[in-house]
Short mmCIF file of C-alpha atoms in Angstrom, two decimals:
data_model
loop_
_atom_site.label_atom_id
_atom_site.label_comp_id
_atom_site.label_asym_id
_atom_site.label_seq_id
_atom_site.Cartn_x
_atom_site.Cartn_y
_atom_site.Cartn_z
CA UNK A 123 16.57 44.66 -14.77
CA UNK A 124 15.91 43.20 -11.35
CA UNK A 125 16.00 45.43 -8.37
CA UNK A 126 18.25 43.42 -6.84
CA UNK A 127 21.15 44.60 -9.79
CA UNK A 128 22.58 47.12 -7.04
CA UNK A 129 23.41 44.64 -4.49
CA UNK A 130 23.50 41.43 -6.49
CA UNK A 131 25.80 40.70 -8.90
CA UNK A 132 25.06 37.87 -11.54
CA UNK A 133 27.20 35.25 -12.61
CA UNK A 134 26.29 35.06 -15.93
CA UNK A 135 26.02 31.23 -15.73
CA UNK A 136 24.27 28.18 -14.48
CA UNK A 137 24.15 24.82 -13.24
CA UNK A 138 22.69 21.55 -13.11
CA UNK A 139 21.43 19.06 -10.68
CA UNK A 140 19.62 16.10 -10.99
CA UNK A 141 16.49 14.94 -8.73
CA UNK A 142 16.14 11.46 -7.89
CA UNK A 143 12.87 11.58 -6.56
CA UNK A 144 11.07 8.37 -4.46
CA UNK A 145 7.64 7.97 -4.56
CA UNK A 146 5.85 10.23 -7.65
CA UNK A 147 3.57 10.76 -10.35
CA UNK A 148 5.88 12.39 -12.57
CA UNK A 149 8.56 9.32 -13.14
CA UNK A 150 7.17 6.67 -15.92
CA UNK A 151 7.11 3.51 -14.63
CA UNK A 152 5.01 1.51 -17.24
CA UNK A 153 6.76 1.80 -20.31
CA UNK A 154 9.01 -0.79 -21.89
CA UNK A 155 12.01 1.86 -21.32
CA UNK A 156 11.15 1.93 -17.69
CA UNK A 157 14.16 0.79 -15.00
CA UNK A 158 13.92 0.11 -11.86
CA UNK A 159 13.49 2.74 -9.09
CA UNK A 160 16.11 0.04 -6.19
CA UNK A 161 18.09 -1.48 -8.33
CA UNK A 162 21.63 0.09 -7.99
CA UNK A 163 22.39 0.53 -11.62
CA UNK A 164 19.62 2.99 -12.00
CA UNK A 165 21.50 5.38 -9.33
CA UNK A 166 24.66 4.43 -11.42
CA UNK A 167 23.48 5.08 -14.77
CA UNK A 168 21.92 8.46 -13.83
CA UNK A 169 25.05 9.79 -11.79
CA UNK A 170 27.14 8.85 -14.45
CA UNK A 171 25.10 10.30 -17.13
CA UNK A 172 24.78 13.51 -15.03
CA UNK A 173 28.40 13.56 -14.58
CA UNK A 174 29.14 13.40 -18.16
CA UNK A 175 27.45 16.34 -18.43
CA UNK A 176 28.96 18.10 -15.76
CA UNK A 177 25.97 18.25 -13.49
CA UNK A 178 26.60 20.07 -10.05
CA UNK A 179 24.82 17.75 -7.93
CA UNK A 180 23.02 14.49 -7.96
CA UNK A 181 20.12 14.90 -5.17
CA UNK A 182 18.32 11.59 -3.57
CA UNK A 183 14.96 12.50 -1.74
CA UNK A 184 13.92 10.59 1.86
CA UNK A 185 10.57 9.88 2.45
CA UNK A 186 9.99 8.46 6.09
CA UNK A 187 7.12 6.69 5.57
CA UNK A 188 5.84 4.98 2.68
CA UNK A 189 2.47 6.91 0.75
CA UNK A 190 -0.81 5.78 1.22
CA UNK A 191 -3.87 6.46 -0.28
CA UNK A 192 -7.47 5.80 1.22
CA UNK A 193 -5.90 4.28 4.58
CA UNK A 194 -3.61 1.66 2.13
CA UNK A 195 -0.28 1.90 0.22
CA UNK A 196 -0.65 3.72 -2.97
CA UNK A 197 0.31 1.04 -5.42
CA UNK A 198 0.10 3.67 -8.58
CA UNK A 199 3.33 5.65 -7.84
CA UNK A 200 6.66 4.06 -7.80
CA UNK A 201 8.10 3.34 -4.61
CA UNK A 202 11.94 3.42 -4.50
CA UNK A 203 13.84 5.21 -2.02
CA UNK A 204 17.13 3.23 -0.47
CA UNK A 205 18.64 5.14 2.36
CA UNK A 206 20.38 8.45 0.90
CA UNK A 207 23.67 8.15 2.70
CA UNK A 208 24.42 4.29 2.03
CA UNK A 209 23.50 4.64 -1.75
CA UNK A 210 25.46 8.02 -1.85
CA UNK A 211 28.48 6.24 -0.60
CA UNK A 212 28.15 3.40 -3.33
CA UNK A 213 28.05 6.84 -5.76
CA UNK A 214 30.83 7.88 -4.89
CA UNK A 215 33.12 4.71 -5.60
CA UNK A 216 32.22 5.34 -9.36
CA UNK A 217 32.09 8.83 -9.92
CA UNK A 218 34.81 11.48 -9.17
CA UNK A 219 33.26 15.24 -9.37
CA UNK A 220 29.70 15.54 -9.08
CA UNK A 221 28.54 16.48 -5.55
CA UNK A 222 26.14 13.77 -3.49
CA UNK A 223 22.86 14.92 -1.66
CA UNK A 224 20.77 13.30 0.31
CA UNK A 225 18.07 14.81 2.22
CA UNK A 226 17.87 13.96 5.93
CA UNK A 227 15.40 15.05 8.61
CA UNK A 228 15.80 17.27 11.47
CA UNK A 229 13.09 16.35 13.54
CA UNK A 230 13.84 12.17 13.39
CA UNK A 231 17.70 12.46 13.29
CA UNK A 232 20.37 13.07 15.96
CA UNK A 233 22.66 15.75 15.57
CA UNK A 234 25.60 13.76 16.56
CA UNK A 235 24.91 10.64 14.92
CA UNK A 236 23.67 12.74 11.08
CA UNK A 237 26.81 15.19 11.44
CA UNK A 238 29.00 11.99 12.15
CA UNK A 239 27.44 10.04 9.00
CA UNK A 240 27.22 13.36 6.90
CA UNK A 241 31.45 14.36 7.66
CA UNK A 242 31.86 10.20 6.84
CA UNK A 243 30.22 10.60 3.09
CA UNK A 244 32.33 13.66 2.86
CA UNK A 245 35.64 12.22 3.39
CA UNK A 246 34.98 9.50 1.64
CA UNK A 247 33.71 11.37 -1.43
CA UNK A 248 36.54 13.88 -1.37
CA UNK A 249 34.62 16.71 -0.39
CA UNK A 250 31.52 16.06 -2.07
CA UNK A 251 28.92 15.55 -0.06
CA UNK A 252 25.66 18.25 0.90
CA UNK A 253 22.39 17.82 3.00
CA UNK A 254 19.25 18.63 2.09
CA UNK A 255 18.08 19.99 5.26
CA UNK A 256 14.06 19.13 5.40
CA UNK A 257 11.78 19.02 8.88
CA UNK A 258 8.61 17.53 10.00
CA UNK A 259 5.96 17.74 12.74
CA UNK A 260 3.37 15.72 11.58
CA UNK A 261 2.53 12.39 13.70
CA UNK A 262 1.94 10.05 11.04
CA UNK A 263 5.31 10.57 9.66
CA UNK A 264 6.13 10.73 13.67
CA UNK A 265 4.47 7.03 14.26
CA UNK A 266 7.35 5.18 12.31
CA UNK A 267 9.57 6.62 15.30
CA UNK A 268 7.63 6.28 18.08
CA UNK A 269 7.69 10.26 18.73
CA UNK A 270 3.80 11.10 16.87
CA UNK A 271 3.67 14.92 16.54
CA UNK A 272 5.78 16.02 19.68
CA UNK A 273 6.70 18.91 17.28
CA UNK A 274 4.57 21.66 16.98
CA UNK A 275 4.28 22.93 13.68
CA UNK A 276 5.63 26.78 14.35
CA UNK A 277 8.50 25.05 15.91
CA UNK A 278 10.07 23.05 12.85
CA UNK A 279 12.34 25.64 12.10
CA UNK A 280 13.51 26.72 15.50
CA UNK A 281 14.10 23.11 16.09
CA UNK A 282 15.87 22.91 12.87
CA UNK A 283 18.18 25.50 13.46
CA UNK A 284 19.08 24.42 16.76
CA UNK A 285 20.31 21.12 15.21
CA UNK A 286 21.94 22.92 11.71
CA UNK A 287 23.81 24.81 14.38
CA UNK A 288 24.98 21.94 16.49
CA UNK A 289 26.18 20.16 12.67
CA UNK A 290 28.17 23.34 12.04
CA UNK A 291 29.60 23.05 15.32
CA UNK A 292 30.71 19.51 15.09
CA UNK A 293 32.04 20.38 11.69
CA UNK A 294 33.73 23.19 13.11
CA UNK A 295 35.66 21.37 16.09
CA UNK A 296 38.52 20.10 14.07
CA UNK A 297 40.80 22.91 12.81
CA UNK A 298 41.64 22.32 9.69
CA UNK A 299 45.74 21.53 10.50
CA UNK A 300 44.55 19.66 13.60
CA UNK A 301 45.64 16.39 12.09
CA UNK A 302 49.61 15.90 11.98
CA UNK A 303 51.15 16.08 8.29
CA UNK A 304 53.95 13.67 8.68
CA UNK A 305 53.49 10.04 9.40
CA UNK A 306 56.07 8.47 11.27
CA UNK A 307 57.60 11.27 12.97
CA UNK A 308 55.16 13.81 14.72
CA UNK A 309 54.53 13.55 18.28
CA UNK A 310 50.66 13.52 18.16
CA UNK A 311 48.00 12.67 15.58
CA UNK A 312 45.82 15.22 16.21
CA UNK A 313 47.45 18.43 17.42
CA UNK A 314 47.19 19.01 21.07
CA UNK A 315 43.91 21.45 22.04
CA UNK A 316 42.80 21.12 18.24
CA UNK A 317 39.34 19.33 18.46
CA UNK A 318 37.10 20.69 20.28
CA UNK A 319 34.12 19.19 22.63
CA UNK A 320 30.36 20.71 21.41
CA UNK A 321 27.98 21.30 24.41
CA UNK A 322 24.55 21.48 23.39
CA UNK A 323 21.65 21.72 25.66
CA UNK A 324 17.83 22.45 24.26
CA UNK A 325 14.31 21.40 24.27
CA UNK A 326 14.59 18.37 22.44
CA UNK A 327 17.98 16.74 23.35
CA UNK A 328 21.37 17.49 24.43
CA UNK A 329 24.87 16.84 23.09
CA UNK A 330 27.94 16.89 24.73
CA UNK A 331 30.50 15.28 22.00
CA UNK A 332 33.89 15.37 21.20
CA UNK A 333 33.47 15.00 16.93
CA UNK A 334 35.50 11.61 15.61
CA UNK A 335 36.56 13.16 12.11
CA UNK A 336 39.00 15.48 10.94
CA UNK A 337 38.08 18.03 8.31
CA UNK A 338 37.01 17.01 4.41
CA UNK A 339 38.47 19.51 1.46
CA UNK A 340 35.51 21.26 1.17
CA UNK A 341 35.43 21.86 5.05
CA UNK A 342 32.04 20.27 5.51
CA UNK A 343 29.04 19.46 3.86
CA UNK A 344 27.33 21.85 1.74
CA UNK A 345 23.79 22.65 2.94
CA UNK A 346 20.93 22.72 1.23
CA UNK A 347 16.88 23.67 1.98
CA UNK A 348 13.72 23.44 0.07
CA UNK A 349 11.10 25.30 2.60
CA UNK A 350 8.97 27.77 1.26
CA UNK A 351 7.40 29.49 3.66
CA UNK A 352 8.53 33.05 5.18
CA UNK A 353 10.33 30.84 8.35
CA UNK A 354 11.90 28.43 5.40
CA UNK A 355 13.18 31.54 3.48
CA UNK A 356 14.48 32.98 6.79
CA UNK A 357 16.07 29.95 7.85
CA UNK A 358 17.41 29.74 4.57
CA UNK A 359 18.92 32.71 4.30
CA UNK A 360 21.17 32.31 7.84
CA UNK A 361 21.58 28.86 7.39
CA UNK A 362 21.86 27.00 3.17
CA UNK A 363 24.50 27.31 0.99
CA UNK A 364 22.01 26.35 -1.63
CA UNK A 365 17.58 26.69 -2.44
CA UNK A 366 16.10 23.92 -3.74
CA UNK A 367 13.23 25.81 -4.66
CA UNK A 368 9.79 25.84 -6.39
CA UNK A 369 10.02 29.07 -8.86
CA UNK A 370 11.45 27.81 -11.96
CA UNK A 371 9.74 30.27 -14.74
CA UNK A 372 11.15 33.28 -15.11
CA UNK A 373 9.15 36.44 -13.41
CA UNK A 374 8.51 33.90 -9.77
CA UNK A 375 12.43 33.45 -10.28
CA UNK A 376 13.23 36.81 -10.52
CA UNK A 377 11.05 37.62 -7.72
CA UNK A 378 12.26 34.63 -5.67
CA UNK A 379 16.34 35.97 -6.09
CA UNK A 380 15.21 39.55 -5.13
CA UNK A 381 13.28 38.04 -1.56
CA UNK A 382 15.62 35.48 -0.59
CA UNK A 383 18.66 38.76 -1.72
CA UNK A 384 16.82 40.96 0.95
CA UNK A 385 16.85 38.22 3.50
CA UNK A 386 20.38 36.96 3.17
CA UNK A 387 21.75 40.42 3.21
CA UNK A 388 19.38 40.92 6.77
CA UNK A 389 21.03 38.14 7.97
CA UNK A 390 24.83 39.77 7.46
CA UNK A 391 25.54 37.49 4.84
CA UNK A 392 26.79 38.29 1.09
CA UNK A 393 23.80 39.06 -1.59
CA UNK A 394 25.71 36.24 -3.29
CA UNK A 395 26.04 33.65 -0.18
CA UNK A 396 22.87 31.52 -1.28
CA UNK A 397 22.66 29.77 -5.24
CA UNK A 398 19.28 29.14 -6.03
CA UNK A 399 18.34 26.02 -8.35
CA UNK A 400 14.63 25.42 -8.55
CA UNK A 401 12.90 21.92 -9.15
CA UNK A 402 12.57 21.28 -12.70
CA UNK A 403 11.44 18.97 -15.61
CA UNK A 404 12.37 18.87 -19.21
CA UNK A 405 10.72 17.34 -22.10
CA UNK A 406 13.04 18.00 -25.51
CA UNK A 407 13.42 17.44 -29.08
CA UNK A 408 14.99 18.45 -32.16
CA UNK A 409 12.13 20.82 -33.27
CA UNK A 410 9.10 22.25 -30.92
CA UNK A 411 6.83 20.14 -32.92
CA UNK A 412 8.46 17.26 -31.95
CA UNK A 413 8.82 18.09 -27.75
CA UNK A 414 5.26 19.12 -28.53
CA UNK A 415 4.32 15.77 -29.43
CA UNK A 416 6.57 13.84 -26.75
CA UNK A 417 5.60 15.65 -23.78
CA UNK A 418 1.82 14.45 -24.76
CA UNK A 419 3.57 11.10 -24.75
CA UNK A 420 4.62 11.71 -21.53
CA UNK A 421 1.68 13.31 -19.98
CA UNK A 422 -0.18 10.35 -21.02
CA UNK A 423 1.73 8.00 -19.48
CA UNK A 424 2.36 10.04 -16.20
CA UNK A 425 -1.21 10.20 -15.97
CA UNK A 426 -3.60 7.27 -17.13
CA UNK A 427 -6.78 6.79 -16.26
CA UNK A 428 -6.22 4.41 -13.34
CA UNK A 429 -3.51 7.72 -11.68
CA UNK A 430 -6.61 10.29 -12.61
CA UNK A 431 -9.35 8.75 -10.53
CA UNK A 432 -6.35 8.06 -7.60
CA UNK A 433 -5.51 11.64 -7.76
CA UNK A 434 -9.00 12.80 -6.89
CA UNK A 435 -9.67 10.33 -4.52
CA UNK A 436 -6.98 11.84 -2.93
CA UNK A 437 -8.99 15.03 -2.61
CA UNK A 438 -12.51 13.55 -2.10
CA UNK A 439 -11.28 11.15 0.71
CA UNK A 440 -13.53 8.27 -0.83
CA UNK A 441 -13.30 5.69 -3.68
CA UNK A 442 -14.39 6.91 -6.72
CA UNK A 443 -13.87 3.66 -8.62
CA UNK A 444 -17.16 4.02 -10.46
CA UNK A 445 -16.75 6.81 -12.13
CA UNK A 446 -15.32 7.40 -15.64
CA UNK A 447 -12.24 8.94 -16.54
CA UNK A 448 -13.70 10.32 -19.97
CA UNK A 449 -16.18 11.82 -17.89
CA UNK A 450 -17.31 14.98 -16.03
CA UNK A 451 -15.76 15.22 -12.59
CA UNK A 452 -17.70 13.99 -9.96
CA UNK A 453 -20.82 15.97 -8.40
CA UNK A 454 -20.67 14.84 -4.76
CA UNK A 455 -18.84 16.55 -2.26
CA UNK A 456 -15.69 14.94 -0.59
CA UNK A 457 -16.02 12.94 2.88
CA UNK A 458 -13.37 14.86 4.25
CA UNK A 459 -13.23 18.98 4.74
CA UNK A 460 -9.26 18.99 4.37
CA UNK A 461 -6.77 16.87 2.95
CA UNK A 462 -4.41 15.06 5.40
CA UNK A 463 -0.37 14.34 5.31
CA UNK A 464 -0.77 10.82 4.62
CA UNK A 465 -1.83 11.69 0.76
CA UNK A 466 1.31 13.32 0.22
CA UNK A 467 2.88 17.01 0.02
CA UNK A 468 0.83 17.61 -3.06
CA UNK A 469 -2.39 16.89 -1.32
CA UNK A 470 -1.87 18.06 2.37
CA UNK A 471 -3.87 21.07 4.19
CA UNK A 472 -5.95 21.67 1.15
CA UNK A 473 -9.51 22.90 1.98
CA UNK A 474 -11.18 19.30 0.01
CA UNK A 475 -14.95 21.20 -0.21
CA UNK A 476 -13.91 24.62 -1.71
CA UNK A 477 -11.45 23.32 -3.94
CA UNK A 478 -13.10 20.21 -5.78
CA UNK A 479 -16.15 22.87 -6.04
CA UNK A 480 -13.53 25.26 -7.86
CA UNK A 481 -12.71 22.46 -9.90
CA UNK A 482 -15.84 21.13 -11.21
CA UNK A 483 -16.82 24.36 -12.05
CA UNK A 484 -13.42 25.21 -14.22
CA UNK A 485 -13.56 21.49 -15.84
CA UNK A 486 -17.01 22.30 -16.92
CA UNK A 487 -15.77 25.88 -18.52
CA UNK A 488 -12.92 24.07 -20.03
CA UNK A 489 -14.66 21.36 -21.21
CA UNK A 490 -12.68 18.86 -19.70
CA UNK A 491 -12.90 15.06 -18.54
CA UNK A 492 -11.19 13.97 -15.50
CA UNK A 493 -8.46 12.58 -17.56
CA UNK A 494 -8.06 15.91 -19.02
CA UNK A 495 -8.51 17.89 -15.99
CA UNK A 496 -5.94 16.09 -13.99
CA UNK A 497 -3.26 15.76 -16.40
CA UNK A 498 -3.43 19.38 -16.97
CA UNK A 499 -3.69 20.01 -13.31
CA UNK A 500 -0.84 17.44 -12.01
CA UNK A 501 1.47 17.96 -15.09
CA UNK A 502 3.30 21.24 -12.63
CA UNK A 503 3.21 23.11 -16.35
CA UNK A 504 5.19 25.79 -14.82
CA UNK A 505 8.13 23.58 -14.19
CA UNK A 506 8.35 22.56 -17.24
CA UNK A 507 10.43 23.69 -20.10
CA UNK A 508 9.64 21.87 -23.39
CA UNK A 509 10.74 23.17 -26.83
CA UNK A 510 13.77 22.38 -29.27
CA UNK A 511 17.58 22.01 -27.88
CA UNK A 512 17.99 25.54 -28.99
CA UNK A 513 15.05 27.30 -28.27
CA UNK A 514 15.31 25.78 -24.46
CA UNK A 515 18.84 26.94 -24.05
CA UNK A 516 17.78 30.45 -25.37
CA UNK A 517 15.23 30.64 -22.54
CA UNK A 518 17.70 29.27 -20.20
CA UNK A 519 20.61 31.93 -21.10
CA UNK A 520 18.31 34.77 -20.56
CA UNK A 521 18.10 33.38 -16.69
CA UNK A 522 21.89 33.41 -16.53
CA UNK A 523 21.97 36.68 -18.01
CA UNK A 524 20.06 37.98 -15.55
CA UNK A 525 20.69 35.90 -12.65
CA UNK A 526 17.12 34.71 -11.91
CA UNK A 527 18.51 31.33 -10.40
CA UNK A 528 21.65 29.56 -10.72
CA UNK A 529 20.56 26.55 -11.83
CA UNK A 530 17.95 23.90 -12.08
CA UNK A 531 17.78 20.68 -10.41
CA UNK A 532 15.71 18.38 -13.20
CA UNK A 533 13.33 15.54 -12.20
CA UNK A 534 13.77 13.55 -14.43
CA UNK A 535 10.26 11.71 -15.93
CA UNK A 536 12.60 8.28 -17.41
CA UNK A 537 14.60 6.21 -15.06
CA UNK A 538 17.47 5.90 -16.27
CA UNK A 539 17.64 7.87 -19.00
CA UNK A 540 16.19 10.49 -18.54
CA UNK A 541 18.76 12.81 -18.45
CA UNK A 542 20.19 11.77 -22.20
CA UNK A 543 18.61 14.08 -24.16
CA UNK A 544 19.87 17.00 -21.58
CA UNK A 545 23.61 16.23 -21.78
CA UNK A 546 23.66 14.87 -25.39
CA UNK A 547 21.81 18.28 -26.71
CA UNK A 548 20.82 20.56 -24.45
CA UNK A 549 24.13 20.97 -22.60
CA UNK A 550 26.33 21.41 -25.20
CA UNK A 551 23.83 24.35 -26.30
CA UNK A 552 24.39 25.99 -23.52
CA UNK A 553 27.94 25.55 -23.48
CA UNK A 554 28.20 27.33 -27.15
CA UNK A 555 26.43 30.43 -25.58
CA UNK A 556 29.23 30.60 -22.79
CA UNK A 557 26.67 30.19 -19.68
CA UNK A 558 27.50 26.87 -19.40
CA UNK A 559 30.86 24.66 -17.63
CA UNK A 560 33.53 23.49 -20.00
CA UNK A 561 35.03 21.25 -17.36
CA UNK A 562 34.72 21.24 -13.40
CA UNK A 563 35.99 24.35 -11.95
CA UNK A 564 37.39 21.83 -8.89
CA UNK A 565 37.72 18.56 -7.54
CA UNK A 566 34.82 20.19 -4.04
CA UNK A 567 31.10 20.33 -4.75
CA UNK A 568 31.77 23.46 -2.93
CA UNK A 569 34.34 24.94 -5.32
CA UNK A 570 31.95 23.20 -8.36
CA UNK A 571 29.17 25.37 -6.92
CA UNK A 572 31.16 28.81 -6.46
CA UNK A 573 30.56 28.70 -2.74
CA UNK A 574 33.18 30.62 -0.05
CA UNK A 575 34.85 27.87 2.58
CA UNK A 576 32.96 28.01 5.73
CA UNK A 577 34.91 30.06 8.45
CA UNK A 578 35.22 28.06 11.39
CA UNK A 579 34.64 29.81 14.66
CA UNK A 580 36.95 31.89 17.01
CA UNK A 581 38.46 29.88 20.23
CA UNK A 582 36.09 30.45 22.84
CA UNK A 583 32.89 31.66 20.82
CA UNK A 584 30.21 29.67 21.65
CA UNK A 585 29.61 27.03 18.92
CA UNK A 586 26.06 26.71 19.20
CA UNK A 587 24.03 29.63 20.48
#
């Protein structure tokens, strides 16, 4: 039993979210059942889909600058990312429960202006709306805004809280009765002395605002955060509602609940107070013979051999063009001692020398071409679950059972249909061994998630400190 039983309490049941991603090697783009990564129908068909199946949450990712690769734009990953908020909005008009989350940037935002837009896709979603709160410091993401790296890197965080805390406070200005209940006949619209003005004054900018928008159901939008690192778990812990996180098999889940347990209870909140839902991708099938042979299907055309050379170029900083993908990996060192941000998150701060060394020597013990190597090696095994309907939703119930996450969020590798096989089969698996929704427990994402309404702050505490 995790250590965390005393203080922790498990639910005995999960949820589901669904990852839109933009630009990525795991989404199939060349196959005759490919759709379109823009094209609104794809975002409809998915949402829908997902909704059907009583997913959570459907999640859209931002990427502020399109991927390059050797100084150009990678033209081997699919490129499809429409701004979250406007294509969330669109969502909304044709679904009715699921919640709608779009990751937007700390660092090349403005608290005013993203808490204004974020409280407008609540209200008109009904109180379905959530942020992905993500930040960056890096100046060739910066260059698109004409700020380069003004951000130090140890600062992301205390820059990010500084502007979650100015959201909350917009949020927080309206009191929830502030707006009059009977047309026609009360004095005022908004109650007198019930919206508040939010002084803000930091490094980076200052607000002084009176908020334009009244309250949605759920209060405000629910947060979410993907970082990682001890200052992302921190932040986390004081700040989300919800981890978007990278431990999806079981003993780094376990592990993962029991850390980010210790820090939310250090920050004074509930061991409860954050749901965890890593990042996840599933490959099914009636039998495990059968997801056995489809996820080869899939590797194969996640990775060909055009993607496997690209992927180590990415590492060796130089075209490697002439070399063959049913060969050995190549024996020349990289031109560059460390991977840079503009190959991606995948690729970024890794040591280039050490590491293709590493590799070439465990491709040669493995006996492996490049093709081989790289599918194995970009395929993120351990965020995969692949296996029959029922032997899946065994492995998943034993997470609900002992409350190693709360959910997944799936990637899925088949726009737009990728998430078929989940709600036709998987779902109703789950379902039959009760750790599973029946129906939406509320008309909130924040009620669909099991998540406390925010308190808003005393009169006269300061709302940002």
């Amino acid at each position: 039993m995790p250590r965390h039983s005393s203080a922790f309490i498990p639910s005995g049941t999960l949820q589901l979210g669904v990852f839109f991603q933009g630009v990525n090697s795991g989404t199939i783009w060349k196959a005759a059942e490919s759709g379109s990564q823009t094209d609104f129908e794809s975002f409809r068909r998915i949402a829908q889909t997902a909704e059907r199946g009583l997913f959570a949450a459907f999640f859209l990712g931002e990427g502020l600058r399109l991927r390059e690769h050797l100084g150009r734009p990678h033209a081997l990953d699919v490129v499809g990312r429409p701004d979250a908020q406007t294509m969330l909005a669109a969502l909304a008009s044709v679904t009715t429960h699921i919640g709608l989350a779009a990751t937007q940037n700390t660092t090349y935002n403005d608290p005013a202006d993203l808490a204004h837009r974020l409280s407008s896709l609540d209200l008109i979603s009904g109180g379905r709306a959530a942020w992905n709160m993500v930040t960056t410091d890096n100046a060739w993401t910066g260059a698109n805004f004409r700020r380069g790296g003004y951000l130090d890197h140890a600062d992301r965080y205390v820059h990010a809280e500084a502007f979650v805390r100015t959201a909350k406070a917009i949020w927080d200005s309206w009191a929830p009765d502030a707006v009059a209940g009977t047309a026609g006949t009360a004095g005022n619209w908004p109650e007198d002395g019930a919206v508040r003005r939010v002084h803000h004054e930091g490094q980076h900018y200052t607000v002084d605002y009176t908020p334009r928008l009244p309250r949605s159901p759920q209060h405000h939008p629910v947060l979410f955060q993907a970082g990682d690192s001890p200052a992302g778990r921190d932040f986390a812990a004081r700040q989300a509602d919800v981890i978007f996180s990278a431990h999806p098999q079981f003993d780094a889940a376990v592990a993962f609940r029991e850390d980010i347990v210790e820090r939310t209870l250090r920050a004074g909140r509930p061991a409860d107070a954050v749901k965890i839902m890593p990042a996840s991708e599933f490959i099914l099938a009636p039998t495990s013979a059968e997801a056995a042979e489809k996820k080869a299907w899939v590797r194969e055309l996640q990775i060909g051999p055009q993607q496997a050379i690209a992927y180590l170029e990415q590492f060796w900083g130089r075209q490697l063009d002439g070399w063959d993908p049913n060969g050995p990996l190549p024996d020349i060192d990289p031109a560059v001692e460390e991977t840079s941000e503009t190959r991606g998150s995948g690729f970024h701060g890794a040591k280039a020398v050490e590491l293709t060394a590493q590799w070439r020597q465990e491709a040669a013990e493995k006996g492996q071409t490049i093709l081989q190597f790289v599918r194995a090696k970009a395929a993120r095994s351990d965020a995969s679950f692949v296996g029959s309907y029922t032997d899946v939703a065994d492995k998943l119930a034993e997470y609900a059972r002992v409350g190693a996450v709360d959910g997944f969020n799936i990637s899925p590798w088949l726009v737009p249909t990728g998430l078929d096989d989940i709600v036709n089969h998987l779902v109703p698996e789950l379902q039959e061994r009760g750790v599973y929704p029946t129906q939406y427990r509320g008309a909130t994402l924040r009620e669909n998630l099991g998540l406390a309404v925010p308190e808003r702050a005393a009169a006269g505490e300061p709302a940002v400190r």
